[in-house]
CSV table of C-alpha atoms in Angstrom, one decimal:
chain,number,residue,atom,x,y,z
A,190,MET,CA,-70.5,55.3,-74.8
A,191,THR,CA,-73.7,54.1,-73.3
A,192,SER,CA,-75.7,56.8,-71.7
A,193,GLU,CA,-77.6,56.0,-68.4
A,194,ARG,CA,-80.8,56.5,-70.2
A,195,SER,CA,-80.3,53.5,-72.4
A,196,VAL,CA,-79.0,51.0,-69.9
A,197,GLU,CA,-81.3,48.2,-69.0
A,198,ILE,CA,-82.0,47.0,-65.5
A,199,ARG,CA,-83.2,43.4,-65.2
A,200,VAL,CA,-86.1,43.6,-62.8
A,201,SER,CA,-87.9,40.7,-61.1
A,202,GLU,CA,-90.4,42.8,-59.3
A,203,ILE,CA,-91.0,46.3,-57.9
A,204,PHE,CA,-93.4,46.5,-55.0
A,205,GLY,CA,-94.4,48.5,-51.9
A,206,PRO,CA,-94.5,50.7,-50.0
A,207,THR,CA,-94.4,48.2,-47.2
A,208,ILE,CA,-92.2,48.0,-44.2
A,209,GLN,CA,-88.7,46.6,-44.4
A,210,GLY,CA,-88.7,43.3,-42.6
A,211,GLU,CA,-85.0,42.9,-41.9
A,212,GLY,CA,-81.9,44.3,-40.4
A,213,VAL,CA,-80.9,47.9,-39.8
A,214,LEU,CA,-83.9,49.5,-41.5
A,215,ILE,CA,-86.5,47.1,-40.0
A,216,GLY,CA,-89.9,48.7,-39.7
A,217,LEU,CA,-89.3,51.5,-42.2
A,218,PRO,CA,-91.7,52.0,-45.1
A,219,THR,CA,-89.8,51.0,-48.3
A,220,VAL,CA,-90.3,50.4,-52.0
A,221,PHE,CA,-88.4,47.3,-53.1
A,222,VAL,CA,-86.7,47.0,-56.5
A,223,ARG,CA,-85.9,43.4,-56.8
A,224,THR,CA,-83.6,42.7,-59.7
A,225,GLY,CA,-83.3,39.4,-61.5
A,226,GLY,CA,-80.2,37.3,-61.6
A,227,CYS,CA,-77.6,36.2,-59.1
A,228,ASP,CA,-74.0,35.0,-59.1
A,229,TYR,CA,-74.8,32.8,-56.1
A,230,ARG,CA,-77.1,29.8,-55.6
A,231,CYS,CA,-77.7,29.7,-51.8
A,232,SER,CA,-79.2,26.4,-50.7
A,233,TRP,CA,-81.9,28.3,-48.7
A,234,CYS,CA,-82.4,31.3,-51.0
A,235,ASP,CA,-85.8,32.9,-50.2
A,236,SER,CA,-86.0,34.8,-53.5
A,237,MET,CA,-85.4,32.0,-56.0
A,238,HIS,CA,-87.9,33.7,-58.4
A,239,ALA,CA,-85.3,36.4,-58.7
A,240,VAL,CA,-82.3,34.1,-59.0
A,241,ASP,CA,-83.0,31.0,-61.0
A,242,SER,CA,-83.0,31.5,-64.7
A,243,ARG,CA,-86.1,29.3,-64.9
A,244,TYR,CA,-88.0,32.4,-63.9
A,245,ARG,CA,-86.3,34.6,-66.4
A,246,ASP,CA,-89.5,35.0,-68.4
A,247,GLU,CA,-90.9,36.8,-65.4
A,248,TRP,CA,-88.1,39.3,-65.4
A,249,GLN,CA,-88.3,42.6,-67.4
A,250,ALA,CA,-85.6,44.6,-68.9
A,251,MET,CA,-86.4,48.1,-67.9
A,252,SER,CA,-84.7,51.4,-68.5
A,253,THR,CA,-83.6,53.6,-65.5
A,254,GLU,CA,-86.5,55.9,-66.4
A,255,ASP,CA,-89.1,53.1,-66.3
A,256,VAL,CA,-87.9,51.9,-62.9
A,257,TRP,CA,-87.8,55.4,-61.6
A,258,ARG,CA,-91.4,56.0,-62.9
A,259,GLU,CA,-92.7,52.9,-61.1
A,260,VAL,CA,-90.9,53.9,-57.9
A,261,THR,CA,-92.5,57.3,-57.9
A,262,ARG,CA,-95.9,55.9,-58.9
A,263,LEU,CA,-95.9,53.5,-56.0
A,264,SER,CA,-94.8,56.3,-53.6
A,265,ASP,CA,-96.9,59.1,-55.1
A,266,GLY,CA,-93.7,61.0,-55.6
A,267,LYS,CA,-93.1,61.3,-51.9
A,268,PRO,CA,-89.5,60.5,-51.0
A,269,LEU,CA,-88.9,57.3,-49.1
A,270,MET,CA,-86.3,54.5,-48.7
A,271,VAL,CA,-85.8,52.3,-51.8
A,272,SER,CA,-84.4,48.9,-51.2
A,273,LEU,CA,-82.3,47.5,-54.1
A,274,SER,CA,-82.4,43.8,-53.6
A,275,GLY,CA,-82.3,40.6,-55.6
A,276,GLY,CA,-80.9,38.3,-56.6
A,277,ASN,CA,-77.7,40.2,-56.5
A,278,PRO,CA,-78.5,43.8,-57.5
A,279,ALA,CA,-74.8,44.6,-57.7
A,280,ILE,CA,-74.7,42.9,-61.1
A,281,GLN,CA,-77.2,45.5,-62.5
A,282,PRO,CA,-76.5,49.1,-63.6
A,283,LEU,CA,-78.2,51.0,-60.8
A,284,GLY,CA,-76.0,54.1,-60.6
A,285,GLY,CA,-78.4,56.1,-62.7
A,286,LEU,CA,-81.4,55.2,-60.7
A,287,ILE,CA,-79.7,56.3,-57.5
A,288,ASP,CA,-78.7,59.6,-59.0
A,289,ARG,CA,-82.2,60.2,-60.3
A,290,GLY,CA,-83.8,59.4,-57.0
A,291,HIS,CA,-81.4,61.5,-54.9
A,292,ARG,CA,-82.3,64.6,-56.9
A,293,HIS,CA,-85.8,64.1,-55.6
A,294,GLY,CA,-84.9,63.3,-52.0
A,295,TYR,CA,-85.3,59.5,-52.2
A,296,ARG,CA,-82.8,57.3,-50.4
A,297,PHE,CA,-81.3,54.0,-51.4
A,298,ALA,CA,-80.3,50.9,-49.6
A,299,LEU,CA,-78.5,48.0,-51.3
A,300,GLU,CA,-78.6,44.4,-50.2
A,301,THR,CA,-75.8,42.3,-51.5
A,302,GLN,CA,-73.5,39.4,-50.6
A,303,GLY,CA,-70.5,41.4,-51.4
A,304,SER,CA,-69.2,39.4,-54.3
A,305,VAL,CA,-69.4,42.1,-57.0
A,306,ALA,CA,-68.3,45.7,-56.4
A,307,ARG,CA,-69.6,48.8,-58.2
A,308,ASP,CA,-68.3,52.4,-58.1
A,309,TRP,CA,-71.9,53.5,-57.4
A,310,PHE,CA,-71.7,51.8,-54.0
A,311,ALA,CA,-70.3,55.1,-52.8
A,312,ASP,CA,-73.5,56.9,-53.7
A,313,LEU,CA,-75.7,54.6,-51.6
A,314,ASP,CA,-77.3,55.8,-48.3
A,315,VAL,CA,-77.2,52.3,-46.8
A,316,LEU,CA,-75.1,49.3,-47.8
A,317,VAL,CA,-76.1,46.0,-46.3
A,318,LEU,CA,-73.4,43.4,-46.8
A,319,SER,CA,-74.7,40.0,-46.3
A,320,PRO,CA,-71.9,37.4,-46.7
A,321,LYS,CA,-73.3,33.9,-46.9
A,322,PRO,CA,-72.5,31.3,-44.1
A,323,PRO,CA,-71.6,27.7,-44.6
A,324,SER,CA,-75.2,26.5,-44.6
A,325,SER,CA,-75.7,28.3,-47.9
A,326,SER,CA,-73.1,26.0,-49.5
A,327,MET,CA,-71.5,29.1,-51.0
A,328,GLU,CA,-67.9,30.1,-50.3
A,329,THR,CA,-67.1,33.7,-49.4
A,330,ASP,CA,-64.4,35.4,-51.5
A,331,TRP,CA,-63.2,37.9,-48.8
A,332,GLN,CA,-61.0,39.7,-51.3
A,333,ALA,CA,-64.1,40.5,-53.5
A,334,PHE,CA,-65.9,41.5,-50.3
A,335,ASP,CA,-63.1,43.9,-49.3
A,336,VAL,CA,-63.3,45.5,-52.8
A,337,CYS,CA,-67.0,46.2,-52.1
A,338,LEU,CA,-66.1,47.9,-48.9
A,339,ARG,CA,-63.4,49.9,-50.6
A,340,MET,CA,-65.7,50.9,-53.4
A,341,SER,CA,-68.2,52.3,-50.9
A,342,GLY,CA,-65.5,54.7,-49.7
A,343,GLY,CA,-67.0,54.6,-46.2
A,344,ARG,CA,-69.8,56.9,-47.4
A,345,PRO,CA,-73.0,54.9,-46.9
A,346,GLN,CA,-74.1,53.6,-43.5
A,347,THR,CA,-72.7,50.1,-43.8
A,348,VAL,CA,-73.7,47.0,-41.9
A,349,LEU,CA,-73.1,43.3,-41.9
A,350,LYS,CA,-76.2,41.1,-42.0
A,351,ILE,CA,-75.6,37.4,-41.6
A,352,VAL,CA,-78.1,34.6,-41.8
A,353,VAL,CA,-77.6,31.9,-39.1
A,354,PHE,CA,-79.0,28.4,-39.1
A,355,ASP,CA,-76.6,26.5,-37.0
A,356,GLU,CA,-73.4,26.5,-35.0
A,357,ALA,CA,-71.2,26.5,-38.1
A,358,ASP,CA,-73.0,29.6,-39.4
A,359,TYR,CA,-72.7,31.2,-36.0
A,360,ALA,CA,-68.9,30.6,-35.9
A,361,TYR,CA,-68.7,32.1,-39.4
A,362,ALA,CA,-70.7,35.2,-38.3
A,363,LYS,CA,-68.3,35.7,-35.3
A,364,ALA,CA,-65.3,35.5,-37.6
A,365,ALA,CA,-66.8,37.9,-40.1
A,366,ALA,CA,-67.6,40.4,-37.3
A,367,ALA,CA,-64.1,40.1,-36.0
A,368,ARG,CA,-62.7,40.8,-39.4
A,369,TYR,CA,-64.8,44.0,-39.7
A,370,PRO,CA,-65.0,45.4,-36.1
A,371,GLN,CA,-66.1,48.7,-37.5
A,372,LEU,CA,-69.3,47.3,-38.9
A,373,PRO,CA,-72.5,46.9,-36.9
A,374,VAL,CA,-73.7,43.2,-37.1
A,375,TYR,CA,-77.2,42.0,-37.6
A,376,LEU,CA,-77.8,38.2,-37.1
A,377,GLN,CA,-80.9,36.8,-38.8
A,378,PRO,CA,-82.2,33.4,-37.8
A,379,GLY,CA,-82.5,31.3,-40.9
A,380,ASN,CA,-85.8,30.2,-42.4
A,381,HIS,CA,-85.9,26.5,-43.4
A,382,THR,CA,-89.1,27.1,-45.4
A,383,PRO,CA,-88.3,29.7,-48.0
A,384,PRO,CA,-91.1,30.6,-50.3
A,385,PRO,CA,-91.4,28.2,-53.3
A,386,ALA,CA,-91.4,30.7,-56.2
A,387,ASP,CA,-94.7,29.5,-57.4
A,388,ASP,CA,-96.7,29.1,-54.2
A,389,ASP,CA,-97.7,32.1,-52.1
A,390,ASN,CA,-99.6,30.0,-49.6
A,391,ALA,CA,-97.0,27.3,-48.9
A,392,ALA,CA,-96.7,26.5,-45.2
A,393,ILE,CA,-94.1,28.3,-43.3
A,394,ASP,CA,-92.3,27.0,-40.2
A,395,ILE,CA,-93.0,30.0,-37.9
A,396,ASP,CA,-92.3,27.8,-34.8
A,397,GLY,CA,-88.9,26.8,-36.2
A,398,ILE,CA,-88.0,30.4,-36.9
A,399,MET,CA,-89.0,31.4,-33.4
A,400,GLU,CA,-87.1,28.5,-32.0
A,401,ARG,CA,-83.9,29.5,-33.9
A,402,THR,CA,-84.4,33.1,-32.8
A,403,LEU,CA,-84.5,32.0,-29.1
A,404,TRP,CA,-81.4,29.8,-29.7
A,405,LEU,CA,-79.6,32.7,-31.3
A,406,VAL,CA,-80.5,35.1,-28.5
A,407,ALA,CA,-79.2,32.5,-26.0
A,408,LYS,CA,-76.0,32.2,-28.0
A,409,VAL,CA,-75.1,35.9,-28.2
A,410,THR,CA,-76.0,36.5,-24.6
A,411,GLU,CA,-74.2,33.5,-23.2
A,412,ASP,CA,-71.3,34.3,-25.4
A,413,ARG,CA,-71.3,37.9,-24.2
A,414,TRP,CA,-71.5,39.1,-27.8
A,415,PHE,CA,-73.2,42.3,-26.8
A,416,GLU,CA,-72.7,44.2,-30.1
A,417,ALA,CA,-74.6,41.8,-32.3
A,418,ARG,CA,-78.3,42.5,-33.0
A,419,VAL,CA,-80.6,39.5,-33.4
A,420,LEU,CA,-83.6,40.1,-35.6
A,421,PRO,CA,-85.9,37.6,-37.2
A,422,GLN,CA,-87.5,38.5,-40.5
A,423,LEU,CA,-90.5,40.5,-39.5
A,424,HIS,CA,-92.3,40.2,-42.9
A,425,VAL,CA,-92.2,36.4,-42.6
A,426,LEU,CA,-93.8,36.6,-39.2
A,427,LEU,CA,-96.4,38.9,-40.5
A,428,TRP,CA,-97.1,37.6,-44.0
A,429,GLY,CA,-95.5,34.2,-44.3
A,430,ASN,CA,-94.4,33.4,-47.8
A,431,LYS,CA,-96.6,35.9,-49.6
A,432,ARG,CA,-94.8,37.9,-52.3
A,433,GLY,CA,-95.2,41.6,-52.9
A,434,VAL,CA,-95.7,42.7,-49.3
B,226,MET,CA,-75.9,67.1,0.9
B,227,THR,CA,-76.7,63.6,-0.1
B,228,SER,CA,-73.8,61.8,-1.8
B,229,GLU,CA,-74.6,59.6,-4.8
B,230,ARG,CA,-73.4,56.6,-2.8
B,231,SER,CA,-76.2,57.0,-0.3
B,232,VAL,CA,-79.1,57.6,-2.7
B,233,GLU,CA,-81.6,54.8,-3.0
B,234,ILE,CA,-83.0,53.6,-6.2
B,235,ARG,CA,-86.4,51.8,-6.0
B,236,VAL,CA,-86.0,48.7,-8.1
B,237,SER,CA,-88.7,46.4,-9.4
B,238,GLU,CA,-86.4,44.0,-11.2
B,239,ILE,CA,-82.9,43.8,-12.9
B,240,PHE,CA,-82.7,41.1,-15.6
B,241,GLY,CA,-80.8,40.2,-18.7
B,242,PRO,CA,-78.9,40.1,-20.8
B,243,THR,CA,-81.6,39.5,-23.3
B,244,ILE,CA,-82.4,41.3,-26.5
B,245,GLN,CA,-84.3,44.6,-26.5
B,246,GLY,CA,-87.7,43.9,-27.9
B,247,GLU,CA,-88.8,47.4,-28.9
B,248,GLY,CA,-88.0,50.5,-30.8
B,249,VAL,CA,-84.7,52.0,-31.9
B,250,LEU,CA,-82.5,49.4,-30.1
B,251,ILE,CA,-84.6,46.3,-31.1
B,252,GLY,CA,-82.5,43.1,-31.2
B,253,LEU,CA,-79.6,44.5,-29.1
B,254,PRO,CA,-78.4,42.5,-26.1
B,255,THR,CA,-79.4,44.6,-23.0
B,256,VAL,CA,-79.6,44.4,-19.3
B,257,PHE,CA,-82.8,45.9,-18.0
B,258,VAL,CA,-83.1,47.9,-14.8
B,259,ARG,CA,-86.8,48.3,-14.2
B,260,THR,CA,-87.5,50.8,-11.4
B,261,GLY,CA,-90.6,50.8,-9.3
B,262,GLY,CA,-93.2,53.5,-9.2
B,263,CYS,CA,-94.9,55.7,-11.8
B,264,ASP,CA,-96.7,59.0,-12.0
B,265,TYR,CA,-99.0,57.6,-14.7
B,266,ARG,CA,-101.6,54.8,-14.7
B,267,CYS,CA,-102.0,53.8,-18.3
B,268,SER,CA,-105.1,51.7,-18.9
B,269,TRP,CA,-103.0,49.1,-20.8
B,270,CYS,CA,-99.8,49.3,-18.9
B,271,ASP,CA,-97.7,46.1,-19.5
B,272,SER,CA,-95.5,46.5,-16.5
B,273,MET,CA,-98.1,47.0,-13.7
B,274,HIS,CA,-95.9,45.1,-11.3
B,275,ALA,CA,-93.5,48.0,-11.5
B,276,VAL,CA,-96.2,50.7,-11.3
B,277,ASP,CA,-99.0,49.7,-8.9
B,278,SER,CA,-98.1,50.2,-5.2
B,279,ARG,CA,-99.8,46.9,-4.5
B,280,TYR,CA,-96.6,45.4,-5.7
B,281,ARG,CA,-94.5,47.7,-3.6
B,282,ASP,CA,-93.4,44.8,-1.4
B,283,GLU,CA,-91.6,43.3,-4.4
B,284,TRP,CA,-89.6,46.5,-4.9
B,285,GLN,CA,-86.2,46.9,-3.3
B,286,ALA,CA,-84.5,50.1,-2.3
B,287,MET,CA,-81.0,49.7,-3.7
B,288,SER,CA,-77.9,51.9,-3.6
B,289,THR,CA,-76.3,52.9,-6.8
B,290,GLU,CA,-73.4,50.6,-5.9
B,291,ASP,CA,-75.8,47.6,-5.5
B,292,VAL,CA,-77.5,48.2,-8.8
B,293,TRP,CA,-74.2,48.6,-10.5
B,294,ARG,CA,-72.9,45.4,-8.9
B,295,GLU,CA,-75.9,43.5,-10.2
B,296,VAL,CA,-75.6,44.9,-13.7
B,297,THR,CA,-71.9,43.9,-13.9
B,298,ARG,CA,-72.7,40.5,-12.5
B,299,LEU,CA,-75.3,39.8,-15.1
B,300,SER,CA,-73.0,41.0,-17.9
B,301,ASP,CA,-69.8,39.5,-16.5
B,302,GLY,CA,-68.3,43.0,-16.5
B,303,LYS,CA,-68.5,43.2,-20.2
B,304,PRO,CA,-69.9,46.6,-21.4
B,305,LEU,CA,-73.3,46.5,-23.0
B,306,MET,CA,-76.5,48.6,-23.3
B,307,VAL,CA,-78.4,49.1,-20.1
B,308,SER,CA,-82.1,50.0,-20.4
B,309,LEU,CA,-83.5,52.1,-17.6
B,310,SER,CA,-87.2,51.4,-17.7
B,311,GLY,CA,-90.1,51.2,-15.3
B,312,GLY,CA,-92.6,52.4,-14.2
B,313,ASN,CA,-91.2,55.8,-14.9
B,314,PRO,CA,-87.4,55.6,-14.2
B,315,ALA,CA,-87.2,59.4,-14.4
B,316,ILE,CA,-88.5,59.6,-10.9
B,317,GLN,CA,-85.5,57.7,-9.6
B,318,PRO,CA,-82.0,59.0,-8.9
B,319,LEU,CA,-80.1,57.3,-11.8
B,320,GLY,CA,-77.4,59.9,-12.5
B,321,GLY,CA,-74.8,58.2,-10.4
B,322,LEU,CA,-75.4,54.8,-12.0
B,323,ILE,CA,-75.0,56.3,-15.5
B,324,ASP,CA,-71.7,58.0,-14.4
B,325,ARG,CA,-70.5,54.8,-12.9
B,326,GLY,CA,-71.3,52.7,-15.9
B,327,HIS,CA,-69.9,55.1,-18.4
B,328,ARG,CA,-66.5,54.9,-16.7
B,329,HIS,CA,-66.5,51.2,-17.6
B,330,GLY,CA,-67.8,51.6,-21.2
B,331,TYR,CA,-71.5,50.7,-20.5
B,332,ARG,CA,-74.2,52.6,-22.3
B,333,PHE,CA,-77.6,53.7,-21.0
B,334,ALA,CA,-81.0,54.1,-22.6
B,335,LEU,CA,-83.9,55.6,-20.8
B,336,GLU,CA,-87.6,54.9,-21.5
B,337,THR,CA,-89.9,57.5,-20.2
B,338,GLN,CA,-93.2,59.1,-21.0
B,339,GLY,CA,-91.6,62.6,-20.7
B,340,SER,CA,-93.6,63.8,-17.7
B,341,VAL,CA,-90.6,64.3,-15.4
B,342,ALA,CA,-87.3,65.9,-16.4
B,343,ARG,CA,-83.9,65.3,-14.8
B,344,ASP,CA,-80.5,67.0,-15.5
B,345,TRP,CA,-78.9,63.6,-16.0
B,346,PHE,CA,-81.0,63.1,-19.2
B,347,ALA,CA,-78.0,64.9,-20.9
B,348,ASP,CA,-75.7,62.0,-19.8
B,349,LEU,CA,-77.8,59.3,-21.5
B,350,ASP,CA,-76.7,57.6,-24.7
B,351,VAL,CA,-80.3,57.0,-25.8
B,352,LEU,CA,-83.4,58.8,-24.7
B,353,VAL,CA,-86.7,57.1,-25.7
B,354,LEU,CA,-89.6,59.5,-25.2
B,355,SER,CA,-92.9,57.6,-25.2
B,356,PRO,CA,-95.8,60.0,-24.8
B,357,LYS,CA,-99.0,58.2,-24.1
B,358,PRO,CA,-101.9,58.3,-26.6
B,359,PRO,CA,-105.6,58.7,-25.8
B,360,SER,CA,-106.2,54.9,-25.3
B,361,SER,CA,-104.0,55.1,-22.2
B,362,SER,CA,-106.5,57.5,-20.6
B,363,MET,CA,-103.6,59.7,-19.7
B,364,GLU,CA,-103.3,63.3,-20.8
B,365,THR,CA,-99.9,64.5,-22.2
B,366,ASP,CA,-98.4,67.6,-20.6
B,367,TRP,CA,-96.5,68.9,-23.6
B,368,GLN,CA,-94.8,71.6,-21.5
B,369,ALA,CA,-93.3,68.9,-19.2
B,370,PHE,CA,-92.3,66.9,-22.3
B,371,ASP,CA,-90.5,70.0,-23.7
B,372,VAL,CA,-88.6,70.3,-20.5
B,373,CYS,CA,-87.4,66.7,-20.8
B,374,LEU,CA,-86.1,67.5,-24.3
B,375,ARG,CA,-84.5,70.7,-23.1
B,376,MET,CA,-82.8,68.8,-20.2
B,377,SER,CA,-81.3,66.3,-22.6
B,378,GLY,CA,-79.5,69.1,-24.3
B,379,GLY,CA,-79.7,67.3,-27.6
B,380,ARG,CA,-76.9,65.0,-26.5
B,381,PRO,CA,-78.4,61.5,-26.4
B,382,GLN,CA,-79.8,59.9,-29.5
B,383,THR,CA,-83.5,60.8,-28.9
B,384,VAL,CA,-86.5,59.2,-30.5
B,385,LEU,CA,-90.3,59.1,-30.1
B,386,LYS,CA,-92.0,55.8,-29.4
B,387,ILE,CA,-95.7,55.8,-29.5
B,388,VAL,CA,-98.1,52.9,-28.8
B,389,VAL,CA,-101.0,52.8,-31.2
B,390,PHE,CA,-104.2,50.9,-30.6
B,391,ASP,CA,-106.7,52.8,-32.8
B,392,GLU,CA,-107.4,55.7,-35.1
B,393,ALA,CA,-107.4,58.2,-32.2
B,394,ASP,CA,-104.0,57.0,-31.1
B,395,TYR,CA,-102.7,57.2,-34.7
B,396,ALA,CA,-103.9,60.8,-35.0
B,397,TYR,CA,-102.1,61.6,-31.7
B,398,ALA,CA,-98.9,60.0,-33.0
B,399,LYS,CA,-99.1,62.0,-36.2
B,400,ALA,CA,-99.6,65.2,-34.2
B,401,ALA,CA,-96.7,64.4,-31.9
B,402,ALA,CA,-94.4,63.6,-34.8
B,403,ALA,CA,-95.4,66.9,-36.5
B,404,ARG,CA,-94.6,68.7,-33.2
B,405,TYR,CA,-91.1,67.2,-33.1
B,406,PRO,CA,-90.0,66.8,-36.8
B,407,GLN,CA,-86.4,66.4,-35.7
B,408,LEU,CA,-87.2,63.1,-33.8
B,409,PRO,CA,-87.3,59.7,-35.5
B,410,VAL,CA,-90.7,58.0,-34.8
B,411,TYR,CA,-91.3,54.4,-33.8
B,412,LEU,CA,-95.0,53.2,-33.8
B,413,GLN,CA,-95.7,50.2,-31.7
B,414,PRO,CA,-98.9,48.3,-32.1
B,415,GLY,CA,-100.7,48.0,-28.8
B,416,ASN,CA,-101.1,44.8,-26.9
B,417,HIS,CA,-104.6,44.3,-25.5
B,418,THR,CA,-103.4,41.4,-23.3
B,419,PRO,CA,-100.7,42.9,-21.1
B,420,PRO,CA,-99.1,40.5,-18.6
B,421,PRO,CA,-101.1,40.2,-15.4
B,422,ALA,CA,-98.5,40.9,-12.8
B,423,ASP,CA,-98.9,37.6,-11.2
B,424,ASP,CA,-99.3,35.2,-14.1
B,425,ASP,CA,-96.4,34.4,-16.4
B,426,ASN,CA,-98.5,32.0,-18.4
B,427,ALA,CA,-101.6,34.1,-19.2
B,428,ALA,CA,-102.8,33.8,-22.7
B,429,ILE,CA,-101.6,36.5,-25.1
B,430,ASP,CA,-103.4,37.8,-28.1
B,431,ILE,CA,-100.7,37.3,-30.7
B,432,ASP,CA,-103.2,37.3,-33.5
B,433,GLY,CA,-104.5,40.6,-32.4
B,434,ILE,CA,-101.0,42.1,-32.2
B,435,MET,CA,-100.2,40.8,-35.7
B,436,GLU,CA,-103.5,42.2,-37.0
B,437,ARG,CA,-102.9,45.6,-35.4
B,438,THR,CA,-99.4,45.6,-36.9
B,439,LEU,CA,-100.8,44.9,-40.4
B,440,TRP,CA,-103.3,47.7,-39.9
B,441,LEU,CA,-100.6,50.1,-38.8
B,442,VAL,CA,-98.4,49.2,-41.8
B,443,ALA,CA,-101.4,49.9,-44.1
B,444,LYS,CA,-102.1,53.2,-42.3
B,445,VAL,CA,-98.5,54.6,-42.6
B,446,THR,CA,-98.1,53.4,-46.2
B,447,GLU,CA,-101.5,54.6,-47.4
B,448,ASP,CA,-100.9,57.9,-45.6
B,449,ARG,CA,-97.5,58.2,-47.2
B,450,TRP,CA,-96.0,58.6,-43.7
B,451,PHE,CA,-92.7,57.2,-44.8
B,452,GLU,CA,-90.6,58.4,-41.9
B,453,ALA,CA,-92.4,56.4,-39.3
B,454,ARG,CA,-91.1,53.0,-38.3
B,455,VAL,CA,-93.6,50.3,-37.4
B,456,LEU,CA,-92.3,47.7,-35.0
B,457,PRO,CA,-94.3,45.2,-32.9
B,458,GLN,CA,-92.9,44.1,-29.5
B,459,LEU,CA,-90.5,41.3,-30.5
B,460,HIS,CA,-90.2,40.0,-26.9
B,461,VAL,CA,-94.0,39.5,-26.8
B,462,LEU,CA,-93.9,37.5,-30.0
B,463,LEU,CA,-91.0,35.4,-28.7
B,464,TRP,CA,-91.9,35.0,-25.1
B,465,GLY,CA,-95.5,36.1,-24.6
B,466,ASN,CA,-96.0,37.5,-21.1
B,467,LYS,CA,-93.1,35.9,-19.4
B,468,ARG,CA,-91.2,38.2,-17.1
B,469,GLY,CA,-87.4,38.4,-16.9
B,470,VAL,CA,-86.6,37.7,-20.5
């Protein structure tokens, strides 16, 4: 039997506190634990440095204790929201970290596409399920997605967050929302200029993001889809492609 | 006795649906009922056309029924969030409108500085209390503010939203949050270029807003104020000073 102490979490980066730039927790001070590795390869991935094995050398195998120490160092031991993101953080053993943090008043949000389920989903405070639309070139396995929801046991605050680039993505988002009417929906205008993993200063198409946000606002309002929230990535507007903020 | 049918609501504008640009409902499709008249004169007011009596000629005295008809027309009778804003909408007789809308599944959020309390606060779905910091040149009457909270009876989802321009405003926000530890806090970076009431196309200081957002993020994270959310006005980033969006 492997004890939680000895499991290793593959970490791409731990940074913060900074504000959450997306979705239901937008604006909230957060420490981010970005894990390395992903079972998806979305065409427009904005965190390729945490996905592509070419960057594997930058990833660190850390114990639960090491990750926890870094989270508490960054936050001076003052409880806050910890975002578990990636890559797909669901492929990492994060249950021990969540238990550890909860004992000290920290809260945990997981961002995942919903392709891999874990029993510790039920221990999360917030579960952000982000199924990937056609523009990603990925195909959604709704059965796997349903298992994720089932594993969460309805305990965390659970929302859908869907990236939308075009009409096909929008139709996908509507269908996903119709499939899970109980889940609040956040629509996120896509970013055609994701950060190249090795260039913090690459140009970013702010005008394009703004334009797609306006288009999406027009879509949901003309469509009378009044339950959907439309939120661009605030951190991209504020910091562009810079990592670690 | 005045029946609800015959009360008159002083309306500056009714527009939407568009997304809410601020605070706890950010991103949500909303119809805005902006009432005319205010008991405050904030130095940086961004809705002077709904405050200053010089614009009184633009305001319309409307019956509850007329306002309700316009809200349902704009939303095609499909229930959505209605934001009651101003000016100070608390000085208008809005209880009948809320009752009317609730019968059809609409929801209501009120934005007010908390200077005037109404018994219908208890019927709201969302109560956004926005006490004005020193830069507004207004003085907060905390006793009146407490009456607003008491009137709401703890029934609506209630939050604090505080505009912050500078260190003095920040200190005020911290003190307000400490006074009401039960209320979630939204900090909103101030806009030094509020829309002139008669010029949709006036230049807006987006860089300044972004800069103050970054400053505010640094403040709350360095201060370890991890409960405060920092959100710039999304509609200003998207539309600048344009009215009716």
